[in-house]
Coordinates of C-alpha atoms and ligand atoms in Angstrom, one line a residue:
Chain A
M104 CA -110.4 48.3 -223.9
R105 CA -112.3 45.6 -222.2
P106 CA -114.2 46.1 -219.1
S107 CA -112.6 44.6 -216.1
I108 CA -114.4 44.1 -212.7
Q109 CA -113.0 47.2 -210.8
V110 CA -113.5 46.4 -207.1
N111 CA -113.3 49.7 -204.9
D112 CA -112.7 52.1 -208.1
S113 CA -114.1 54.9 -205.9
E114 CA -111.3 54.8 -203.5
K115 CA -109.4 57.8 -203.8
H116 CA -105.6 57.7 -205.0
E117 CA -103.3 59.1 -202.8
G118 CA -99.7 58.8 -204.3
P119 CA -96.9 56.8 -202.9
A120 CA -95.9 56.4 -199.0
K121 CA -95.4 59.7 -197.6
L122 CA -95.0 60.9 -193.9
K123 CA -98.2 63.2 -193.6
I124 CA -97.1 66.4 -191.9
W125 CA -99.9 66.4 -189.4
W126 CA -99.3 62.6 -188.3
L127 CA -95.5 64.2 -187.3
V128 CA -97.5 67.0 -185.3
V129 CA -99.6 65.0 -183.7
A130 CA -96.5 62.7 -182.8
I131 CA -94.5 65.9 -181.5
L132 CA -97.4 67.0 -179.3
A133 CA -98.0 63.6 -177.8
A134 CA -94.4 63.4 -176.9
G135 CA -94.3 67.2 -175.7
T136 CA -97.3 66.5 -173.6
V137 CA -96.0 63.8 -171.5
V138 CA -92.4 65.5 -171.4
A139 CA -94.4 68.3 -169.4
L140 CA -96.2 66.0 -167.5
G141 CA -93.1 64.4 -166.3
L142 CA -91.7 67.6 -165.2
I143 CA -94.9 68.8 -163.5
L144 CA -96.0 65.5 -162.1
G145 CA -94.1 64.2 -158.7
P146 CA -94.1 63.7 -155.1
A147 CA -93.2 67.5 -154.9
S148 CA -96.0 68.8 -156.7
L149 CA -95.2 72.2 -158.8
G150 CA -97.3 74.4 -160.8
V151 CA -97.7 73.9 -164.5
R152 CA -96.8 77.8 -165.1
E153 CA -93.9 77.7 -163.2
V154 CA -92.0 75.0 -164.6
L155 CA -92.9 76.0 -168.1
V156 CA -91.4 79.5 -167.1
E157 CA -88.7 78.2 -165.6
M158 CA -88.1 76.0 -168.8
L159 CA -88.3 79.4 -171.0
D160 CA -85.9 80.9 -168.7
R161 CA -83.1 78.4 -169.6
L162 CA -83.5 79.3 -173.2
P163 CA -80.9 81.7 -174.6
Y164 CA -81.9 85.3 -174.4
I165 CA -85.0 84.8 -172.2
D166 CA -84.3 86.2 -168.7
T167 CA -87.6 85.6 -166.4
D168 CA -88.0 84.4 -162.8
S169 CA -90.5 81.1 -162.6
G170 CA -90.8 81.7 -158.7
L171 CA -89.2 78.2 -158.4
S172 CA -87.3 78.2 -155.0
A173 CA -83.7 76.5 -155.5
R174 CA -85.1 73.4 -154.5
E175 CA -87.6 73.1 -156.5
Q176 CA -85.4 74.5 -159.6
A177 CA -83.1 71.1 -158.7
I178 CA -85.8 69.0 -158.7
V179 CA -86.9 70.1 -162.1
W180 CA -83.3 69.9 -163.7
E181 CA -81.5 67.1 -161.7
I182 CA -84.0 64.9 -161.2
R183 CA -87.1 64.8 -163.2
L184 CA -85.7 66.6 -166.5
P185 CA -82.7 63.6 -167.0
R186 CA -85.2 61.2 -166.3
V187 CA -87.7 62.5 -169.0
V188 CA -84.9 62.6 -171.4
L189 CA -83.6 59.1 -170.7
G190 CA -87.3 57.9 -171.1
L191 CA -87.3 59.5 -174.6
L192 CA -84.1 58.1 -175.6
V193 CA -84.8 54.7 -174.3
G194 CA -88.2 54.6 -176.0
S195 CA -87.2 55.7 -179.2
M196 CA -84.5 53.4 -179.4
L197 CA -86.3 50.2 -178.1
A198 CA -89.2 51.0 -180.4
T199 CA -87.1 51.7 -183.4
A200 CA -84.6 49.0 -183.1
G201 CA -88.0 46.7 -182.9
A202 CA -89.4 48.3 -186.0
S203 CA -86.3 47.8 -188.0
Y204 CA -85.6 43.9 -186.9
Q205 CA -88.9 43.5 -188.1
G206 CA -87.9 44.8 -191.3
V207 CA -84.5 43.2 -191.7
F208 CA -85.9 39.9 -190.5
R209 CA -89.4 40.5 -192.4
N210 CA -90.8 38.8 -189.1
P211 CA -93.6 40.5 -187.3
L212 CA -92.2 38.9 -183.9
A213 CA -88.6 40.3 -184.1
D214 CA -87.9 42.7 -181.2
P215 CA -84.9 44.1 -180.1
Y216 CA -83.6 41.6 -177.8
L217 CA -83.6 38.7 -180.7
L218 CA -80.1 38.5 -181.5
G219 CA -79.0 38.2 -177.6
V220 CA -78.6 41.7 -176.6
A221 CA -80.8 40.9 -173.4
A222 CA -79.7 38.1 -172.3
G223 CA -75.8 39.2 -172.6
A224 CA -76.8 42.5 -171.0
G225 CA -78.2 40.2 -168.1
F226 CA -75.4 38.5 -167.9
G227 CA -73.1 41.5 -167.5
A228 CA -75.2 43.0 -165.1
T229 CA -75.7 40.0 -163.1
V230 CA -71.6 39.5 -162.9
A231 CA -71.3 43.2 -161.7
I232 CA -74.2 42.8 -159.2
V233 CA -72.9 39.5 -157.8
S234 CA -69.3 40.5 -157.7
G235 CA -70.1 43.5 -155.6
L236 CA -69.1 46.0 -158.2
G237 CA -72.6 47.4 -158.4
D238 CA -71.8 50.1 -155.9
G239 CA -69.1 51.4 -158.4
I240 CA -65.5 51.1 -159.3
G241 CA -64.2 54.5 -158.4
T242 CA -66.6 57.0 -159.9
F243 CA -67.8 54.3 -162.8
D244 CA -71.0 52.6 -162.3
A245 CA -70.1 48.7 -163.0
V246 CA -73.6 47.3 -163.7
P247 CA -74.0 49.5 -167.1
M248 CA -70.8 49.2 -167.9
L249 CA -70.8 45.2 -167.6
A250 CA -74.5 44.7 -169.2
F251 CA -72.9 47.1 -172.2
A252 CA -70.3 44.5 -172.7
G253 CA -72.1 41.9 -172.3
A254 CA -75.0 42.6 -174.8
L255 CA -72.2 43.5 -177.3
I256 CA -70.3 40.2 -177.0
A257 CA -73.8 38.2 -177.1
V258 CA -74.7 40.2 -180.2
T259 CA -71.0 39.7 -181.9
L260 CA -71.3 36.3 -181.0
T261 CA -74.7 36.0 -182.9
Y262 CA -73.3 37.2 -185.9
L263 CA -69.8 35.4 -186.1
V264 CA -72.4 32.1 -185.5
G265 CA -75.3 33.0 -187.8
F266 CA -73.2 34.3 -190.9
S267 CA -70.7 31.5 -190.5
A268 CA -73.6 29.0 -190.7
G269 CA -74.0 28.4 -194.5
R270 CA -76.8 25.8 -195.2
I271 CA -79.5 28.0 -194.5
D272 CA -80.5 31.4 -195.4
P273 CA -78.8 34.2 -193.6
V274 CA -81.9 35.7 -192.2
T275 CA -83.0 32.2 -190.6
S276 CA -79.4 31.3 -189.4
L277 CA -79.1 34.9 -188.0
V278 CA -82.3 34.3 -185.5
L279 CA -81.2 30.9 -184.9
A280 CA -78.0 31.8 -183.8
G281 CA -79.7 34.4 -181.6
V282 CA -81.6 31.8 -179.9
A283 CA -78.8 30.0 -179.5
V284 CA -76.9 32.5 -177.7
A285 CA -79.5 34.2 -175.8
S286 CA -80.2 30.6 -174.2
F287 CA -76.6 30.3 -173.5
F288 CA -76.1 33.6 -171.8
T289 CA -79.3 33.0 -169.7
A290 CA -78.1 29.8 -168.7
V291 CA -74.7 31.3 -167.4
Q292 CA -76.5 34.1 -165.7
T293 CA -78.6 31.9 -163.8
F294 CA -75.9 29.8 -162.6
V295 CA -73.8 33.1 -161.7
Q296 CA -76.9 34.2 -159.9
Q297 CA -77.5 30.7 -158.1
R298 CA -74.2 30.7 -156.5
D299 CA -75.2 34.2 -154.8
S300 CA -78.8 34.5 -153.9
E301 CA -78.5 37.7 -151.6
T302 CA -78.4 39.7 -154.9
I303 CA -81.6 38.1 -156.4
R304 CA -83.4 41.0 -155.8
Q305 CA -81.3 43.3 -157.5
V306 CA -80.8 41.4 -160.6
Y307 CA -84.2 40.9 -160.6
F308 CA -84.9 44.8 -160.8
F309 CA -82.5 44.9 -163.7
V310 CA -84.4 42.5 -165.5
L311 CA -87.9 44.0 -165.0
G312 CA -86.4 47.4 -166.1
Q313 CA -86.3 50.9 -164.4
L314 CA -85.4 54.5 -165.6
R315 CA -84.2 55.7 -162.2
T316 CA -81.4 57.8 -162.8
A317 CA -78.7 59.5 -160.7
G318 CA -78.9 62.5 -163.2
W319 CA -77.9 63.4 -166.5
D320 CA -74.9 60.6 -166.5
E321 CA -77.1 58.0 -167.8
V322 CA -78.1 60.6 -170.4
V323 CA -74.6 61.3 -171.5
L324 CA -73.5 57.7 -171.6
V325 CA -76.4 56.5 -173.7
S326 CA -76.9 59.7 -176.2
P327 CA -73.6 58.9 -178.1
Y328 CA -75.0 55.7 -179.1
V329 CA -78.5 56.5 -179.6
G330 CA -78.2 59.7 -181.5
P331 CA -76.3 58.2 -184.3
C332 CA -77.6 54.5 -184.2
L333 CA -81.2 56.2 -184.5
L334 CA -80.0 58.7 -187.6
I335 CA -78.6 55.6 -189.0
L336 CA -81.6 53.5 -189.1
L337 CA -84.1 56.7 -190.4
L338 CA -81.7 56.9 -193.4
L339 CA -82.4 53.3 -193.9
R340 CA -86.1 53.5 -194.3
R341 CA -86.7 53.1 -197.8
R342 CA -84.2 50.9 -198.2
L343 CA -86.0 48.5 -195.6
D344 CA -89.2 48.7 -197.9
V345 CA -87.2 47.0 -200.7
L346 CA -86.1 44.4 -198.5
G347 CA -89.9 43.6 -198.0
V348 CA -89.7 41.8 -201.7
G349 CA -87.2 39.4 -200.3
D350 CA -83.2 39.1 -200.4
E351 CA -83.1 37.9 -204.5
E352 CA -85.7 40.6 -205.4
A353 CA -84.1 43.6 -203.8
G354 CA -80.9 42.2 -205.3
S355 CA -82.3 42.4 -208.5
L356 CA -83.4 46.0 -207.9
G357 CA -80.4 47.3 -207.1
V358 CA -79.7 46.9 -203.3
D359 CA -76.9 45.7 -201.6
V360 CA -78.8 43.4 -199.3
R361 CA -76.2 42.1 -197.0
L362 CA -74.9 45.9 -196.2
V363 CA -78.2 47.0 -195.5
R364 CA -79.1 44.2 -193.6
L365 CA -75.6 44.7 -191.7
T366 CA -75.8 48.1 -191.2
A367 CA -79.5 48.2 -190.1
V368 CA -78.7 45.2 -187.5
L369 CA -75.7 46.8 -186.2
A370 CA -77.3 49.9 -185.6
A371 CA -80.0 48.5 -183.6
S372 CA -78.1 46.2 -181.8
L373 CA -75.7 48.8 -180.8
G374 CA -78.2 51.4 -179.6
T375 CA -80.3 48.9 -178.0
A376 CA -77.3 47.3 -175.8
A377 CA -76.6 51.2 -175.0
V378 CA -80.1 51.7 -173.5
V379 CA -80.4 48.3 -172.0
A380 CA -77.0 48.8 -170.0
V381 CA -79.2 52.0 -168.2
S382 CA -82.3 51.1 -168.4
G383 CA -82.6 47.1 -167.9
L384 CA -84.5 45.0 -170.0
I385 CA -87.9 47.0 -170.6
G386 CA -90.0 44.5 -172.6
F387 CA -92.7 45.4 -174.8
V388 CA -91.8 48.7 -176.4
G389 CA -89.8 47.3 -179.4
I390 CA -93.1 45.3 -180.8
I391 CA -96.1 47.1 -179.5
V392 CA -94.9 50.5 -180.4
P393 CA -94.0 49.7 -184.2
H394 CA -97.0 47.3 -184.9
T395 CA -99.5 50.1 -183.5
I396 CA -98.1 52.7 -186.0
R397 CA -98.3 50.0 -188.6
L398 CA -101.9 49.3 -187.9
I399 CA -103.0 52.7 -187.9
F400 CA -100.5 54.7 -190.3
G401 CA -99.5 51.9 -192.7
F402 CA -96.7 49.6 -193.5
S403 CA -93.9 51.6 -195.5
Y404 CA -91.0 52.0 -193.2
R405 CA -90.8 55.5 -194.8
V406 CA -93.9 56.3 -192.3
I407 CA -93.4 53.7 -189.4
L408 CA -89.4 54.8 -188.5
P409 CA -89.9 58.3 -188.0
L410 CA -93.4 58.0 -186.3
T411 CA -91.7 55.0 -183.9
V412 CA -88.8 57.4 -182.8
L413 CA -91.3 60.0 -181.5
F414 CA -94.1 57.6 -180.1
G415 CA -91.8 55.3 -178.7
G416 CA -90.4 58.2 -176.8
A417 CA -93.5 59.2 -175.5
F418 CA -94.9 55.6 -174.8
L419 CA -92.1 54.9 -172.4
V420 CA -92.0 58.7 -170.7
G421 CA -96.1 58.1 -170.2
A422 CA -95.4 54.5 -169.2
D423 CA -92.5 55.7 -166.6
L424 CA -95.4 58.3 -165.3
V425 CA -97.6 55.4 -164.3
A426 CA -94.8 53.7 -163.0
R427 CA -93.8 56.5 -160.8
L428 CA -97.1 57.6 -159.9
T429 CA -99.6 54.9 -159.2
L430 CA -98.2 53.5 -155.7
E431 CA -96.0 56.8 -155.1
P432 CA -93.8 56.9 -153.4
A433 CA -92.9 53.4 -154.6
E434 CA -92.1 52.6 -157.9
I435 CA -93.8 49.9 -160.2
P436 CA -90.9 48.3 -162.4
I437 CA -91.6 49.9 -165.9
G438 CA -91.4 46.5 -167.5
V439 CA -94.6 45.7 -165.9
V440 CA -96.5 49.0 -166.6
T441 CA -95.4 48.8 -170.6
A442 CA -97.1 45.2 -170.7
F443 CA -99.8 46.0 -168.4
L444 CA -100.7 49.1 -170.5
G445 CA -99.6 48.1 -174.1
A446 CA -101.2 44.9 -174.3
P447 CA -104.9 45.8 -173.8
F448 CA -104.3 49.0 -176.4
F449 CA -102.6 46.9 -178.9
V450 CA -105.9 44.5 -178.4
I451 CA -107.8 47.8 -178.9
V452 CA -105.7 48.9 -181.9
L453 CA -105.7 45.4 -183.5
R454 CA -109.8 44.9 -183.1
T455 CA -110.7 48.7 -184.2
S456 CA -107.9 49.7 -186.6
R457 CA -109.1 51.6 -189.6
R458 CA -106.2 53.1 -191.7
L459 CA -105.7 56.7 -191.4
Chain B
M258 CA -73.6 44.0 -231.0
E259 CA -75.4 41.3 -228.8
T260 CA -77.2 42.7 -225.8
I261 CA -77.0 39.6 -223.9
S262 CA -74.5 36.7 -224.5
C263 CA -73.7 33.6 -223.1
R264 CA -71.0 31.2 -223.8
S265 CA -70.7 27.9 -222.6
L266 CA -73.0 28.5 -219.3
R267 CA -73.0 25.9 -216.6
V268 CA -74.7 25.7 -213.5
N269 CA -74.8 23.0 -210.8
F270 CA -76.7 22.4 -207.6
G271 CA -74.0 19.7 -206.0
V272 CA -73.5 17.1 -208.3
T273 CA -76.5 18.0 -210.5
E274 CA -75.9 20.0 -213.7
V275 CA -78.8 22.1 -214.4
L276 CA -77.3 23.9 -217.1
R277 CA -74.7 22.1 -219.4
G278 CA -73.3 24.4 -221.5
I279 CA -75.8 26.9 -222.8
N280 CA -74.9 29.3 -225.8
L281 CA -77.1 32.4 -226.3
E282 CA -77.4 35.7 -228.2
V283 CA -79.8 38.1 -228.0
P284 CA -79.5 41.1 -230.2
K285 CA -80.4 44.6 -229.1
G286 CA -84.0 45.0 -229.5
G287 CA -84.6 41.3 -230.1
W288 CA -87.1 39.0 -228.6
T289 CA -85.8 35.6 -227.8
T290 CA -88.2 32.9 -225.6
I291 CA -86.9 30.0 -224.0
V292 CA -89.3 27.0 -223.7
G293 CA -89.0 23.5 -222.2
P294 CA -90.5 21.3 -219.8
N295 CA -90.8 21.8 -216.2
G296 CA -87.2 21.4 -214.9
S297 CA -85.3 21.9 -217.8
G298 CA -83.2 24.9 -216.7
K299 CA -85.1 27.9 -217.8
T300 CA -85.4 29.9 -214.7
T301 CA -82.2 29.0 -213.6
L302 CA -81.0 30.6 -216.7
L303 CA -82.6 33.5 -216.3
R304 CA -81.4 34.0 -212.9
A305 CA -78.1 33.6 -213.8
I306 CA -78.3 36.0 -216.8
A307 CA -79.7 38.4 -213.8
G308 CA -76.7 37.6 -211.6
L309 CA -78.7 36.3 -209.3
Q310 CA -77.3 32.5 -209.5
K311 CA -73.7 31.6 -209.6
S312 CA -72.3 30.1 -212.8
Q313 CA -69.6 29.1 -214.7
G314 CA -68.8 30.2 -218.5
L315 CA -69.1 34.0 -219.7
I316 CA -72.3 35.9 -219.8
Q317 CA -72.1 39.5 -221.2
I318 CA -74.2 42.5 -221.3
N319 CA -73.9 44.9 -223.5
G320 CA -70.3 43.9 -224.4
H321 CA -69.4 43.7 -220.6
A322 CA -69.0 40.9 -218.4
L323 CA -71.8 40.7 -215.8
G324 CA -69.4 40.3 -212.9
A325 CA -67.8 44.0 -214.0
Y326 CA -71.3 45.7 -213.0
S327 CA -72.1 46.7 -209.5
R328 CA -75.4 45.3 -208.2
K329 CA -77.2 48.7 -208.7
E330 CA -75.6 48.9 -212.4
V331 CA -76.9 45.3 -213.1
A332 CA -80.3 46.7 -212.1
K333 CA -80.0 49.6 -214.5
Q334 CA -79.5 47.4 -217.0
I335 CA -81.6 44.4 -216.6
A336 CA -85.2 44.2 -215.0
I337 CA -86.4 40.7 -214.0
V338 CA -90.0 39.5 -213.2
P339 CA -89.6 36.3 -211.4
Q340 CA -91.4 32.9 -211.7
Q341 CA -92.7 33.5 -208.1
P342 CA -92.4 36.9 -206.7
V343 CA -92.3 37.5 -203.0
I344 CA -95.1 39.7 -202.3
P345 CA -95.3 42.0 -199.4
H346 CA -99.1 41.8 -198.5
G347 CA -99.4 45.0 -196.7
M348 CA -97.5 47.0 -199.4
K349 CA -99.3 49.6 -201.4
V350 CA -99.8 48.9 -205.3
L351 CA -98.3 52.1 -206.1
D352 CA -95.5 52.0 -203.6
Y353 CA -94.7 48.2 -204.7
V354 CA -94.3 49.3 -208.5
L355 CA -92.0 52.3 -207.3
L356 CA -89.7 50.0 -205.6
G357 CA -88.7 49.4 -209.8
R358 CA -87.1 53.1 -209.1
T359 CA -84.9 51.9 -206.3
S360 CA -81.4 51.7 -208.5
H361 CA -82.4 55.6 -210.0
L362 CA -82.3 56.9 -206.5
G363 CA -79.5 58.1 -204.6
F364 CA -79.5 57.0 -201.2
F365 CA -80.6 60.3 -199.6
E366 CA -83.4 60.6 -202.4
T367 CA -87.0 59.9 -202.7
E368 CA -89.6 59.3 -205.8
K369 CA -89.5 62.3 -207.7
K370 CA -92.6 63.1 -210.0
S371 CA -91.0 61.6 -213.1
D372 CA -90.7 58.5 -211.2
I373 CA -94.5 58.4 -210.1
E374 CA -95.3 59.4 -213.5
K375 CA -93.5 56.1 -214.9
A376 CA -94.9 53.9 -212.2
H377 CA -98.4 55.2 -213.1
S378 CA -97.9 54.7 -216.8
A379 CA -96.7 51.1 -216.2
L380 CA -99.7 50.3 -214.4
D381 CA -102.4 51.5 -216.7
E382 CA -100.6 50.1 -219.4
L383 CA -101.1 46.7 -217.7
D384 CA -105.0 47.6 -216.9
V385 CA -104.1 47.8 -213.2
G386 CA -104.2 51.2 -212.3
F387 CA -107.4 51.1 -210.6
A388 CA -105.7 49.3 -207.8
E389 CA -102.9 51.4 -207.0
S390 CA -104.2 52.4 -203.7
R391 CA -104.7 48.9 -202.7
T392 CA -102.6 46.8 -200.5
M393 CA -100.9 43.8 -202.6
G394 CA -102.5 41.3 -200.3
T395 CA -106.0 41.9 -201.8
L396 CA -105.1 41.6 -205.3
S397 CA -106.2 38.5 -207.3
G398 CA -103.3 36.1 -208.9
G399 CA -103.6 37.6 -212.4
E400 CA -103.7 41.1 -211.1
I401 CA -100.6 40.6 -208.7
Q402 CA -98.8 39.1 -211.9
R403 CA -99.6 42.3 -213.8
V404 CA -98.5 44.7 -210.8
V405 CA -95.1 42.9 -211.2
V406 CA -94.7 43.5 -214.3
A407 CA -95.4 47.0 -214.0
R408 CA -92.4 47.2 -211.6
A409 CA -90.1 45.8 -214.1
L410 CA -91.1 47.9 -216.8
T411 CA -91.0 51.2 -214.1
Q412 CA -87.6 49.9 -213.5
G413 CA -86.5 51.3 -217.2
S414 CA -83.9 48.6 -217.8
P415 CA -83.0 48.0 -221.6
V416 CA -83.0 44.7 -221.1
L417 CA -86.4 42.6 -219.7
L418 CA -86.0 39.0 -218.2
L419 CA -90.0 37.7 -217.8
D420 CA -90.1 34.0 -216.3
E421 CA -93.4 33.0 -217.1
P422 CA -95.4 36.3 -216.9
T423 CA -98.4 35.1 -218.3
T424 CA -99.3 31.7 -216.2
A425 CA -101.9 33.5 -214.2
L426 CA -103.6 35.9 -216.8
D427 CA -107.0 35.2 -218.9
I428 CA -106.8 34.7 -222.8
G429 CA -107.3 38.7 -223.0
H430 CA -104.7 39.7 -220.6
Q431 CA -102.1 37.7 -221.7
Q432 CA -102.3 39.1 -225.1
E433 CA -102.5 42.7 -223.6
M434 CA -99.5 42.1 -221.3
L435 CA -97.5 40.6 -224.3
E436 CA -98.7 43.5 -226.6
A437 CA -97.5 46.3 -223.9
V438 CA -94.1 44.4 -223.5
D439 CA -93.7 44.2 -227.3
G440 CA -95.0 47.9 -227.8
L441 CA -92.4 49.2 -225.3
R442 CA -89.9 46.8 -227.0
Q443 CA -90.3 48.8 -230.1
R444 CA -90.5 52.2 -228.8
R445 CA -87.7 52.0 -226.3
D446 CA -85.4 49.2 -228.1
L447 CA -86.1 47.0 -225.1
T448 CA -84.1 43.5 -225.3
V449 CA -86.5 40.9 -224.3
L450 CA -85.6 37.3 -223.0
A451 CA -88.6 35.4 -221.8
T452 CA -89.8 31.7 -220.7
M453 CA -93.2 30.5 -221.3
H454 CA -95.2 27.5 -221.3
D455 CA -97.9 28.5 -223.7
L456 CA -95.9 27.6 -226.8
T457 CA -98.4 29.3 -229.3
L458 CA -98.2 32.6 -227.5
A459 CA -94.3 31.8 -227.4
G460 CA -93.9 31.4 -231.0
Q461 CA -96.3 34.4 -231.8
Y462 CA -94.3 37.4 -229.7
A463 CA -90.7 35.9 -230.2
D464 CA -88.3 36.4 -233.1
S465 CA -86.7 33.6 -232.1
L466 CA -87.2 30.5 -229.9
I467 CA -84.6 28.5 -227.6
L468 CA -85.5 24.6 -226.9
L469 CA -84.5 23.7 -223.7
E470 CA -84.1 20.0 -222.1
R471 CA -82.6 18.9 -219.0
G472 CA -80.1 21.8 -219.4
E473 CA -79.5 21.5 -222.6
A474 CA -80.8 23.8 -225.9
V475 CA -81.8 20.9 -228.0
A476 CA -83.5 23.5 -230.5
S477 CA -83.3 27.0 -231.4
G478 CA -83.9 29.3 -234.4
T479 CA -87.5 30.9 -235.5
P480 CA -90.5 29.9 -234.5
Q481 CA -91.4 27.6 -237.7
E482 CA -88.1 26.0 -237.1
V483 CA -88.5 24.9 -233.3
L484 CA -92.1 24.4 -232.8
T485 CA -92.7 21.5 -235.1
E486 CA -94.7 18.7 -234.2
E487 CA -91.6 16.1 -234.0
Q488 CA -89.7 18.1 -231.9
V489 CA -92.6 19.1 -229.3
T490 CA -93.9 15.6 -229.2
Q491 CA -90.3 14.3 -228.6
H492 CA -89.3 16.8 -225.8
Y493 CA -92.6 17.4 -224.1
G494 CA -93.7 13.8 -224.4
A495 CA -96.9 15.6 -225.5
S496 CA -99.6 14.7 -228.0
I497 CA -99.9 17.9 -230.2
K498 CA -100.8 19.2 -233.5
V499 CA -99.3 22.0 -234.7
I500 CA -101.5 24.3 -237.3
D501 CA -100.0 27.2 -239.5
D502 CA -102.3 29.9 -239.8
G503 CA -99.7 32.1 -241.6
F504 CA -99.0 34.1 -238.4
G505 CA -96.8 31.5 -236.8
P506 CA -97.2 28.2 -235.6
I507 CA -100.6 27.2 -233.4
V508 CA -99.5 24.5 -231.0
T509 CA -102.5 22.8 -229.7
P510 CA -103.2 19.5 -227.3
V511 CA -104.8 16.5 -228.8
R512 CA -106.6 13.8 -227.0
R513 CA -106.4 10.2 -229.0
K514 CA -109.6 9.0 -229.4
T515 CA -108.9 5.3 -227.8
N516 CA -108.3 7.6 -224.3
L517 CA -111.9 9.2 -224.5
P518 CA -114.3 7.6 -222.5
E519 CA -117.4 5.4 -223.9
Ligands
ATP684 N1 -81.6 25.5 -205.4 C1 -81.6 24.5 -206.0 N2 -80.7 23.3 -205.6 C2 -81.1 22.2 -206.2 N3 -81.6 21.8 -207.2 C3 -82.4 23.1 -207.8 C4 -82.6 24.3 -207.5 N4 -83.0 25.1 -208.1 C5 -83.5 24.7 -209.5 N5 -83.3 23.2 -209.0 C6 -83.5 22.2 -210.0 O1 -82.8 22.6 -210.9 C7 -83.9 22.1 -212.5 C8 -84.1 23.2 -213.2 O2 -84.8 24.1 -212.6 P1 -85.8 25.6 -213.2 O3 -86.4 26.4 -211.9 O4 -84.3 26.2 -213.7 O5 -86.7 24.8 -213.8 P2 -87.5 25.5 -215.2 O6 -87.2 25.1 -216.2 O7 -87.7 26.7 -214.8 O8 -88.9 24.7 -214.6 P3 -90.3 25.2 -214.8 O9 -90.9 24.9 -216.0 O10 -91.3 24.4 -213.8 O11 -90.4 26.6 -214.3 C9 -84.8 21.5 -211.7 O12 -84.9 20.2 -211.5 C10 -84.9 22.2 -210.1 O13 -85.3 21.0 -209.2
MG685 MG1 -89.4 28.3 -214.2

């Protein structure tokens, strides 16, 4: 055979893209660490050992005594744990939705709010707050309900408009429809809000995002959406890799592109709508986490998606810790923290990334 | 039985007819190459046969209408190398080639050892095995072209559609690729339908040629029948000479003396 110039021939061949076990271990450890910190740290200082024993105590067949008072036990179980769990759910969902959108739309700037979810949720929440329903209808909290409804309406509109536009390719038309729908809902939201300036502060806090919880209610509210949506997106990870060669070639490789795209977009949007309803508009997670993982661990969605689920949750719980503790007892809006910490961190990764 | 068969195949974009009633038969194990000037409809014809382009008329693959197959079944029958493939720059070469196995994997499956072996042997056959751990964005134009063909070979489909597979290759790699495809064709009884601008190579590797012009097949038959000085001159508007060395027509451009600078 003729000699050919072989650049980098010494590079060892490592087989197809695969999630390495030790990457998973690192991700799980990271998530475990922030969860533990989230339980231990706070205005009432609890011992590391006590909290861990307390957790063990709740496991089946284990019966010990942590030595925590009833009040301290309540702090762990009713205040800190639900908040940490909510942080995991919201962070995982936003980051995974962002990664999936980036794959489906082949656009690195796609974030979970691309198709109007944020604007719709903002509109719904504003209506709830302005109309005075913010304090709840009966036992329901109206803000998440209307935010969820607004998000779903906005995304549905985006699909209807995007898929009915036949002139340009479906990816572009969907994204453009998202832009139009988002601007529309933002305009209506601003209008509604202007009519009632007393609630601006409340609306503003929704827009900045928060992980304040009343307990397990929020967790119960979002889990039925987040769980299945994450699962569906994880199952699509190989298909998302195939979409990297464009619709036509993916089709010629045997993938039903429309079905994959529709499923992925629906799952990502539904999950995002659910978490936005309880946590407000936490920005940045959906872009920063998947890209950081991409830069460090590689470009295959078979690697990116599982790690994004774990690191997304860990990142948000960590950001929430900072939000809670920095100005204690006041809280910084978590959206501010995600951007403030995420942006410089991302710049560092961009500058130094060498694939593992 | 004809593996690929088209009857009065038509394609139009708005009012312009790009293919006007093409009839084409490629027998199992045969190699047919479509030649013709730019814009004559070669790519459109291949895309129609691969089910990627709406068309009127009849297309049959292995005796069944194309429309009777699902996307996945089509992929198991037909592998296509596009003229302008979309290259995912961050993807590793091996992962890219393994995309060819998609139609063979169940929804929950990942590539097995045998899939990876197929990818490796295709990469080696096309002399790009050395690049398997590099990302697509780091390859040269010719390396990319060979990797794309490797993906199509890895697909393992009995019908192979190649749209200008050698345009970016040096003369040695052109021969090497066409020999690799021809070798596989003989070993696996593949049916090959290609398009090519290099008429000499087209004639040397195909057992029959079709000359398209403005969406019509203006000549077809063996390379000797199609690649005559009159036909090439007429349909390409080119100044050429055809030399026969006994292994097929050699079509070479000539520059008339009067055009040469002093
Ligand atoms: N989507 C489209 N809309 C309008 N015209 C098109 C479209 N696709 C192709 N055409 C036109 O159809 C004609 C045939 O195109 P095709 O790509 O099949 O040519 P080709 O024979 O492959 O040319 P080349 O040798 O340059 O690759 C061209 O004139 C082209 O401009
Ligand atoms: Mg072409």
